[in-house]
mmCIF file of C-alpha atoms in Angstrom:
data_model
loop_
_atom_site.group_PDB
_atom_site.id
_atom_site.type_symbol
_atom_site.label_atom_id
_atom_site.label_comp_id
_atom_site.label_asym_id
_atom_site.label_seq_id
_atom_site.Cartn_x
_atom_site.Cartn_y
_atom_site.Cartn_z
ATOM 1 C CA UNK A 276 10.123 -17.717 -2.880
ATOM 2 C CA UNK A 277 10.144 -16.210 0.826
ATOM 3 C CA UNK A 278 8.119 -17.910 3.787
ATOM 4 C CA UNK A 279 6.971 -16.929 6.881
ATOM 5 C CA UNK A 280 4.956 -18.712 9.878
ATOM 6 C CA UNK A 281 3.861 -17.893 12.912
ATOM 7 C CA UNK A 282 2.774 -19.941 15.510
ATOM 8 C CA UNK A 283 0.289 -17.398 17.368
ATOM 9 C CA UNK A 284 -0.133 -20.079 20.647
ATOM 10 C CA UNK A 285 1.181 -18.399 23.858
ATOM 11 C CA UNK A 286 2.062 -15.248 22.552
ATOM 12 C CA UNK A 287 1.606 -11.911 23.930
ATOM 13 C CA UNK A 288 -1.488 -9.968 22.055
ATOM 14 C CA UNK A 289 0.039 -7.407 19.492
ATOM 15 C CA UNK A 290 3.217 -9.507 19.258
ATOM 16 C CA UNK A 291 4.591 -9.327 15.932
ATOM 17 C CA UNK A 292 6.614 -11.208 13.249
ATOM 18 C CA UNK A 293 8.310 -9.588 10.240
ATOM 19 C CA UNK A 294 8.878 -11.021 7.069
ATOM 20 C CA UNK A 295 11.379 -8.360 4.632
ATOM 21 C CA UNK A 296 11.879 -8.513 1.136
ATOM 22 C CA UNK A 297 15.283 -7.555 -0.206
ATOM 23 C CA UNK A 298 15.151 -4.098 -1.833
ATOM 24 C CA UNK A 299 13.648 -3.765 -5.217
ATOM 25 C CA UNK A 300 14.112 -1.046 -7.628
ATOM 26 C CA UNK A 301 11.898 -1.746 -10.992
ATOM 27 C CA UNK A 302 10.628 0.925 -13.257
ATOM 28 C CA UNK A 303 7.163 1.534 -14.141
ATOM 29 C CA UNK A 304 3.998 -0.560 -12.697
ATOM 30 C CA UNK A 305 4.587 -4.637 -12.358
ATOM 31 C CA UNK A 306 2.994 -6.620 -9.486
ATOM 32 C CA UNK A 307 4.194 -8.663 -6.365
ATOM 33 C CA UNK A 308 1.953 -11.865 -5.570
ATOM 34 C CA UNK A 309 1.721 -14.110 -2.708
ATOM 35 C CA UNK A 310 -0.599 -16.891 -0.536
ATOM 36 C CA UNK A 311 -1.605 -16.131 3.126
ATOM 37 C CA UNK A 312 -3.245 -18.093 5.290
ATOM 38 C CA UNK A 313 -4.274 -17.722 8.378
ATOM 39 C CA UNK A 314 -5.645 -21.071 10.808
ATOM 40 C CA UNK A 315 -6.811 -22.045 14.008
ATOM 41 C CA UNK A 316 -8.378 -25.183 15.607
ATOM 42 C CA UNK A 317 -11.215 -23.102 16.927
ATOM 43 C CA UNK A 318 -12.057 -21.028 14.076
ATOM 44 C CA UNK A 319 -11.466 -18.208 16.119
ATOM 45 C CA UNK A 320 -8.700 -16.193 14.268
ATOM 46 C CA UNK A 321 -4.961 -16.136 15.006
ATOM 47 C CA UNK A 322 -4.280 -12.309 14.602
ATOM 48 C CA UNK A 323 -3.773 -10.124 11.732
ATOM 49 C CA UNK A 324 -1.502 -10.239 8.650
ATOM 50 C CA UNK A 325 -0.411 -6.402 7.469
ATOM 51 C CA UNK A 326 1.639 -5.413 4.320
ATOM 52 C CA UNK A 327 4.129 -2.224 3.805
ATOM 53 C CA UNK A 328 6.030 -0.793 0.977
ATOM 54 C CA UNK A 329 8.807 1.296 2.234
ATOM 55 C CA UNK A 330 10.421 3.718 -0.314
ATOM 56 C CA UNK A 331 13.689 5.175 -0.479
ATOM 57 C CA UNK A 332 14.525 3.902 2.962
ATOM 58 C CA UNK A 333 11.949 6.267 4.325
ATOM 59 C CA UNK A 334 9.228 5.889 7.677
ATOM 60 C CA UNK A 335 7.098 2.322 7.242
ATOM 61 C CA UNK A 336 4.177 4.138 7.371
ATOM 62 C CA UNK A 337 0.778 2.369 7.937
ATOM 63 C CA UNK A 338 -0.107 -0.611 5.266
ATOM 64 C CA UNK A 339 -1.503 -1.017 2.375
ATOM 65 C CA UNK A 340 -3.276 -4.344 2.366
ATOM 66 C CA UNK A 341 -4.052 -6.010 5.678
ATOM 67 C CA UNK A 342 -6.242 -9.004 6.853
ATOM 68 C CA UNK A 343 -7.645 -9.499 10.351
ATOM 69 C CA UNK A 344 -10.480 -11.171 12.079
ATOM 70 C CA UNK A 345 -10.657 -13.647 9.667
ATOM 71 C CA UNK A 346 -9.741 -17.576 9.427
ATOM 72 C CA UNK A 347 -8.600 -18.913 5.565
ATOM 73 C CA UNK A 348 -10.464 -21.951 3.336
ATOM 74 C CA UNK A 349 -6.327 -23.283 2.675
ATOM 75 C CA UNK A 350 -4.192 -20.356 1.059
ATOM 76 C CA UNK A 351 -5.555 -17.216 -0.851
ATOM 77 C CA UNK A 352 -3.770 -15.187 -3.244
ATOM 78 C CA UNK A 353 -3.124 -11.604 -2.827
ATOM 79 C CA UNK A 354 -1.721 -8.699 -5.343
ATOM 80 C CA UNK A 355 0.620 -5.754 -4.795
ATOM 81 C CA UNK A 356 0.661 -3.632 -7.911
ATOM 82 C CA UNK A 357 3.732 -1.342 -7.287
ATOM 83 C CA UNK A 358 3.978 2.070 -8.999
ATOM 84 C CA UNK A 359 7.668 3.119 -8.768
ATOM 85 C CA UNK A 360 9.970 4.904 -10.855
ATOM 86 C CA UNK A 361 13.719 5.007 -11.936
ATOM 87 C CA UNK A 362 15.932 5.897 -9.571
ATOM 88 C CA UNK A 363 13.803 5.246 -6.580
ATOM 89 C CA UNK A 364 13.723 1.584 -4.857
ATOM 90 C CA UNK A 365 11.155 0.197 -1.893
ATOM 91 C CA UNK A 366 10.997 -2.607 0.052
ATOM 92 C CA UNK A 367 8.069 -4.970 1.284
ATOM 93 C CA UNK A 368 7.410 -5.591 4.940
ATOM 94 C CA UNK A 369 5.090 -8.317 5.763
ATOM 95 C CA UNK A 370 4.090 -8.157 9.297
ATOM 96 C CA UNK A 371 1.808 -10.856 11.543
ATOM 97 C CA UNK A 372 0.369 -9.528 15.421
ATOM 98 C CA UNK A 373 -0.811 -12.114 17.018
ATOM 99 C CA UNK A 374 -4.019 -12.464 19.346
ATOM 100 C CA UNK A 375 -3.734 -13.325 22.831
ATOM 101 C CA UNK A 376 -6.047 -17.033 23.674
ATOM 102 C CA UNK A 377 -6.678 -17.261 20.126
ATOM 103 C CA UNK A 378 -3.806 -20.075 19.049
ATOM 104 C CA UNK A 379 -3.474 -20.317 15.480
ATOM 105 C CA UNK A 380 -1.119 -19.879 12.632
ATOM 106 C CA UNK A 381 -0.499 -17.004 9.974
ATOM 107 C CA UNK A 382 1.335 -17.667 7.596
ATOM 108 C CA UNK A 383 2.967 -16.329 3.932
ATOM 109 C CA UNK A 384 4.564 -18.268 0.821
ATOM 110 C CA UNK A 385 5.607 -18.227 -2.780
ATOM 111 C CA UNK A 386 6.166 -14.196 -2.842
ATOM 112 C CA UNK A 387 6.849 -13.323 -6.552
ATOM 113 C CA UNK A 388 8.049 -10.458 -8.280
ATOM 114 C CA UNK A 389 6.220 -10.214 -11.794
ATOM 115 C CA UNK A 390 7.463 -7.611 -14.340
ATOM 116 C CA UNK A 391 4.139 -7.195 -15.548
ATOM 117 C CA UNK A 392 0.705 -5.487 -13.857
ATOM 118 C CA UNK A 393 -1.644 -7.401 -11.768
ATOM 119 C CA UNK A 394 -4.372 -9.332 -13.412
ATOM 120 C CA UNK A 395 -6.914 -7.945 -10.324
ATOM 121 C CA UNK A 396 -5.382 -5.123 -8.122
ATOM 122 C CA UNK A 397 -5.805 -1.930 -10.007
ATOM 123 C CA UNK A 398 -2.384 -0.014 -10.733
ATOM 124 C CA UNK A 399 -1.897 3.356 -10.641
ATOM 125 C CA UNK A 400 -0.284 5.599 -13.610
ATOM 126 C CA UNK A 401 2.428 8.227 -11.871
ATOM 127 C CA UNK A 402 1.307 11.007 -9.645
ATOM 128 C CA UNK A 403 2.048 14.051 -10.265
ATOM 129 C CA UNK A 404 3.403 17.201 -7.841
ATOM 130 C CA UNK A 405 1.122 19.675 -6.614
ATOM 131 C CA UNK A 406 2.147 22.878 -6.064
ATOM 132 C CA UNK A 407 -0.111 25.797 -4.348
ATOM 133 C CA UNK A 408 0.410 28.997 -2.617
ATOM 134 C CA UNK A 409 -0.105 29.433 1.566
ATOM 135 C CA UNK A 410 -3.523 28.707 1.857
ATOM 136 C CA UNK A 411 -4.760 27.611 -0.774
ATOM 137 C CA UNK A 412 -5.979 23.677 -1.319
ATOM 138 C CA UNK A 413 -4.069 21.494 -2.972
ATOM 139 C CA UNK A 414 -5.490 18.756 -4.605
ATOM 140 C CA UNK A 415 -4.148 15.321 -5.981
ATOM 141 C CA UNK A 416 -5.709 13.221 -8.494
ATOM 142 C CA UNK A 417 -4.952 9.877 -8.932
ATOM 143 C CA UNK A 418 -5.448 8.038 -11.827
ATOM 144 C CA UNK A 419 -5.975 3.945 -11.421
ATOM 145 C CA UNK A 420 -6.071 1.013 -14.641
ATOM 146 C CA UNK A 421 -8.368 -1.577 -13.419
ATOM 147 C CA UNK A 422 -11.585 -2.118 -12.716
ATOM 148 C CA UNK A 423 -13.407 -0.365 -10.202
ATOM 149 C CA UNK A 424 -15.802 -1.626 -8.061
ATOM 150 C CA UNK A 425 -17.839 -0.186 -4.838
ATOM 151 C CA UNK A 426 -16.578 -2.164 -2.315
ATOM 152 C CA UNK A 427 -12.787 -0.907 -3.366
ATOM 153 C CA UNK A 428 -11.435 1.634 -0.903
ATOM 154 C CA UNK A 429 -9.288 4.333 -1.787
ATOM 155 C CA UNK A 430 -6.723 6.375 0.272
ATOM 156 C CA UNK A 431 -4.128 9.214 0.317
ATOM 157 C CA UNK A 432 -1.040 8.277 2.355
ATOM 158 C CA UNK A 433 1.330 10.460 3.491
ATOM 159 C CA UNK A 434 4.902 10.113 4.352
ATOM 160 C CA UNK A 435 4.233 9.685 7.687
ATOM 161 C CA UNK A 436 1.727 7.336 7.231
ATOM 162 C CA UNK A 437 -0.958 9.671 8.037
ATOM 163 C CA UNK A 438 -4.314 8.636 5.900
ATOM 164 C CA UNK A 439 -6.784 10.488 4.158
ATOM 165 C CA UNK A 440 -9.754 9.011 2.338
ATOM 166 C CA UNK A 441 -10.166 9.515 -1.597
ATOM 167 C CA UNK A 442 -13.662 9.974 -3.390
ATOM 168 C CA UNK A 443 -13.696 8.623 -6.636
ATOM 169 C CA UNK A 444 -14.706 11.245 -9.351
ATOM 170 C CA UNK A 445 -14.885 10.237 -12.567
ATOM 171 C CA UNK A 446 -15.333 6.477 -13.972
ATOM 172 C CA UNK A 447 -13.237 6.982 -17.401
ATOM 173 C CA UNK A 448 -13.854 3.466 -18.577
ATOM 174 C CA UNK A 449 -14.410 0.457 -18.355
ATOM 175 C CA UNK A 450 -10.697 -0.215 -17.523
ATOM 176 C CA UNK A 451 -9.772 3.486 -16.021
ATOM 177 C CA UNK A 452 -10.978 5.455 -12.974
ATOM 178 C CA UNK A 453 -9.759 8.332 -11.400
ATOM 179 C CA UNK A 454 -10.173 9.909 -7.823
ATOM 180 C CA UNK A 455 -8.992 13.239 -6.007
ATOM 181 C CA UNK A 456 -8.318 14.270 -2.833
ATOM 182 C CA UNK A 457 -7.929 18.106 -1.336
ATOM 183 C CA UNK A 458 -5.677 19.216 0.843
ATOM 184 C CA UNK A 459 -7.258 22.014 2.840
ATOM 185 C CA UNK A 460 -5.316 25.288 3.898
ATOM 186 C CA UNK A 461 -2.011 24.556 3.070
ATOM 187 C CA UNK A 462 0.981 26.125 5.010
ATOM 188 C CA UNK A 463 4.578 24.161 6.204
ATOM 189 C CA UNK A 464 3.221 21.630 7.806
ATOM 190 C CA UNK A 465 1.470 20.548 4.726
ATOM 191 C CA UNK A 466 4.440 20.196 3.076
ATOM 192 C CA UNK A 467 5.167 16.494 2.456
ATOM 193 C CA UNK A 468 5.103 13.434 -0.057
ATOM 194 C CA UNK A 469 2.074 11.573 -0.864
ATOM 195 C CA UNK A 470 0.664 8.544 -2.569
ATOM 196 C CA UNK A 471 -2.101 6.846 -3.798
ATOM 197 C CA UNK A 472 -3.235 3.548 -2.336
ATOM 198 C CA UNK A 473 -6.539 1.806 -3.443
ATOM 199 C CA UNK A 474 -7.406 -2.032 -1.910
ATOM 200 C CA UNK A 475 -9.345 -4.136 -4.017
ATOM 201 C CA UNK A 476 -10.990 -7.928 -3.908
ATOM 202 C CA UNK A 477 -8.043 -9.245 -5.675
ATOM 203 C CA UNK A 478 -4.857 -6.972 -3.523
ATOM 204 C CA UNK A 479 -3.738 -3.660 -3.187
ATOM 205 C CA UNK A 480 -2.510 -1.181 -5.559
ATOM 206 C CA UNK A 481 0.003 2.007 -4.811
ATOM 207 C CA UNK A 482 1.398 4.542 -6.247
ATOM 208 C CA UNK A 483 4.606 6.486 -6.714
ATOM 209 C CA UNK A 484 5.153 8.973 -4.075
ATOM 210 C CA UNK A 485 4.567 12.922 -5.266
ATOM 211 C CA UNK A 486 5.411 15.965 -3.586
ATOM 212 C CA UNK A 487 3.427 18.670 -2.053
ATOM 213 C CA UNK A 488 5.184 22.136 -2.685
ATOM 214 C CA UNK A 489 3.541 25.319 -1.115
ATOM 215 C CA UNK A 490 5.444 28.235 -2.464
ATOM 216 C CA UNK A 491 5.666 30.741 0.078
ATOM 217 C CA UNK A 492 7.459 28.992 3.049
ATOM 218 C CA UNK A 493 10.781 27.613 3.376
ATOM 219 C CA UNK A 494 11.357 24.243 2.890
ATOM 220 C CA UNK A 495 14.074 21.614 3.246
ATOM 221 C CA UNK A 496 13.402 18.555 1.132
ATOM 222 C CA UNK A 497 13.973 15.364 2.231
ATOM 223 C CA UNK A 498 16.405 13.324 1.077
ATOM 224 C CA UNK A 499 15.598 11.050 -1.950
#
């Protein structure tokens, strides 16, 4: 499995350390796990440890799981559950900033691809396009398996990383959940892909990108 370390002792603050998967194209929902652990001899902690999925060779966006201001008990396990679809591919980015005078270490290790979903991180089912008219909201509704809990947050992500916060609508079992999320007044500029991103006790789980289509304008899609 991959490994990264970072020794976080005389460092600039907000230097960083990337750790990148090779590209991974898999069909349908199946989970990525790994250990992280972050140390010092203080107890103060090290820096932060930040996760990406980058699809289609597209923008890196903002992450999807991160930890920060913590020190570990030894290693914890983490879960990615990764929504993607035929013919699409991603790639994970693991990234460590370090903290200036706080010497430490932060650390990764045995990263696994699973073709299965994740026994904790909730996974989403596909996301559908949205399409509206100039000015009217558009609204997304994602659909998670799992179970949810209160202290899970959920988000809308856009392309460009910008984030938008979900509110969770509907509890449809004790194994399903769904949320939606509005965007306001759309015109061009709404015009973009989005996804799904919940973080949960056990990980973080995302979903496939969708598109946002607002009939009315002209528009130049992005290269798949």
């Amino acid at each position: 499995g991959s490994f990264m370390m970072v020794n976080s002792s005389g460092r600039a603050s907000g230097q960083k350390a990337h750790l990148l998967l090779p590209t991974l194209k898999e069909n349908d929902t199946h989970c990525i796990d790994f250990h992280y652990y972050l140390s010092s001899r203080d107890r103060s902690s090290p820096g932060s440890l930040n996760v990406y999925v980058k699809v289609n060779g597209g923008p890196q966006g903002n992450p999807i799981w991160n930890v920060s201001g913590v020190v570990t008990e030894g290693w914890v396990k983490a879960e990615l559950a990764i929504s993607t679809f035929w013919p699409h591919f991603y790639q994970v980015i693991f990234e460590s900033v370090s903290l200036k005078g706080h010497p430490g270490y932060i650390a990764v290790d045995e990263v696994r691809v699973l073709a299965h979903p994740c026994r904790k991180a909730p996974h989403f089912l596909r996301l559908q396009n949205v399409e509206v008219n100039v000015g009217q909201n558009a609204t997304f509704q994602c659909i998670a398996g799992g179970k949810w809990s209160q202290h899970d947050k959920l988000w809308l992500q856009q392309w460009n990383g910008r984030d938008t916060a979900l509110m969770v609508t509907r509890v449809v079992n004790h194994r399903r959940f769904s949320a939606t999320v509005s965007v306001a007044d759309t015109s061009q500029r709404s015009i973009s892909k989005y996804r799904c991103v919940i973080r949960s006790d056990g990980g973080s789980g995302v979903s496939n990108y969708a598109e946002l289509i607002v009939k009315g304008t002209f528009f130049c899609s992005n290269a798949w």
